[in-house]
GROMACS .gro file of C-alpha atoms in nm:
model
   82
    1UNK     CA    1   0.000   0.000   0.000
    2UNK     CA    2   0.106   0.357  -0.063
    3UNK     CA    3   0.187   0.595   0.223
    4UNK     CA    4  -0.101   0.832   0.302
    5UNK     CA    5   0.082   1.137   0.164
    6UNK     CA    6   0.120   0.978  -0.179
    7UNK     CA    7  -0.167   0.951  -0.420
    8UNK     CA    8  -0.197   0.713  -0.710
    9UNK     CA    9  -0.109   0.832  -1.058
   10UNK     CA   10  -0.427   0.824  -1.264
   11UNK     CA   11  -0.405   0.734  -1.630
   12UNK     CA   12  -0.707   0.749  -1.861
   13UNK     CA   13  -0.640   0.616  -2.210
   14UNK     CA   14  -0.890   0.662  -2.492
   15UNK     CA   15  -0.867   0.440  -2.801
   16UNK     CA   16  -1.098   0.362  -3.089
   17UNK     CA   17  -1.224   0.002  -3.071
   18UNK     CA   18  -0.998  -0.106  -3.357
   19UNK     CA   19  -0.707  -0.345  -3.307
   20UNK     CA   20  -0.450  -0.104  -3.451
   21UNK     CA   21  -0.559   0.169  -3.212
   22UNK     CA   22  -0.639  -0.018  -2.892
   23UNK     CA   23  -0.380  -0.297  -2.880
   24UNK     CA   24  -0.073  -0.070  -2.880
   25UNK     CA   25  -0.225   0.130  -2.593
   26UNK     CA   26  -0.295  -0.187  -2.395
   27UNK     CA   27   0.057  -0.318  -2.455
   28UNK     CA   28   0.212   0.011  -2.341
   29UNK     CA   29   0.008   0.021  -2.020
   30UNK     CA   30   0.008  -0.351  -1.935
   31UNK     CA   31   0.338  -0.338  -1.738
   32UNK     CA   32   0.177  -0.084  -1.502
   33UNK     CA   33  -0.132  -0.291  -1.423
   34UNK     CA   34   0.010  -0.456  -1.111
   35UNK     CA   35   0.189  -0.144  -0.989
   36UNK     CA   36  -0.011   0.003  -0.701
   37UNK     CA   37   0.121   0.350  -0.786
   38UNK     CA   38  -0.109   0.363  -1.089
   39UNK     CA   39  -0.483   0.368  -1.143
   40UNK     CA   40  -0.554   0.298  -1.511
   41UNK     CA   41  -0.880   0.320  -1.703
   42UNK     CA   42  -0.930   0.236  -2.071
   43UNK     CA   43  -1.206   0.415  -2.262
   44UNK     CA   44  -1.306   0.224  -2.576
   45UNK     CA   45  -1.603   0.105  -2.776
   46UNK     CA   46  -1.815  -0.202  -2.701
   47UNK     CA   47  -1.647  -0.411  -2.973
   48UNK     CA   48  -1.324  -0.440  -2.773
   49UNK     CA   49  -1.432  -0.407  -2.408
   50UNK     CA   50  -1.372  -0.773  -2.327
   51UNK     CA   51  -1.015  -0.764  -2.463
   52UNK     CA   52  -0.915  -0.493  -2.216
   53UNK     CA   53  -1.115  -0.647  -1.930
   54UNK     CA   54  -0.954  -0.988  -1.975
   55UNK     CA   55  -0.611  -0.823  -1.949
   56UNK     CA   56  -0.718  -0.675  -1.615
   57UNK     CA   57  -0.790  -0.314  -1.709
   58UNK     CA   58  -1.077  -0.109  -1.572
   59UNK     CA   59  -1.282  -0.032  -1.882
   60UNK     CA   60  -1.525   0.253  -1.949
   61UNK     CA   61  -1.746   0.201  -2.255
   62UNK     CA   62  -1.770   0.482  -2.510
   63UNK     CA   63  -1.918   0.510  -2.859
   64UNK     CA   64  -2.209   0.279  -2.774
   65UNK     CA   65  -2.418   0.414  -3.063
   66UNK     CA   66  -2.143   0.312  -3.308
   67UNK     CA   67  -2.243  -0.052  -3.268
   68UNK     CA   68  -2.609   0.022  -3.335
   69UNK     CA   69  -2.572   0.263  -3.625
   70UNK     CA   70  -2.263   0.123  -3.793
   71UNK     CA   71  -1.947   0.300  -3.899
   72UNK     CA   72  -2.050   0.384  -4.253
   73UNK     CA   73  -2.359   0.569  -4.133
   74UNK     CA   74  -2.156   0.783  -3.892
   75UNK     CA   75  -1.877   0.843  -4.140
   76UNK     CA   76  -2.121   0.968  -4.402
   77UNK     CA   77  -2.286   1.188  -4.140
   78UNK     CA   78  -1.946   1.352  -4.080
   79UNK     CA   79  -1.897   1.414  -4.453
   80UNK     CA   80  -1.668   1.122  -4.541
   81UNK     CA   81  -1.728   0.933  -4.864
   82UNK     CA   82  -1.707   0.555  -4.832
   0.00000   0.00000   0.00000
């Protein structure tokens, strides 16, 4: 346990729920998971929540409507041509 005068370092990482975005973030932060000096949360979409949870991260779901509406709908709404 940490002494009372020291607080934990809080890290919030946000990554799109795509392997090329999320996995590098998880691999960079994984060595800190068991270090009591750090409190780490991963913010990602529902498609990859379980991956981060299985590794032991605290996960906060984001982009929930992306699963329901689909990427192409949202991309076209933002002006991207697919």
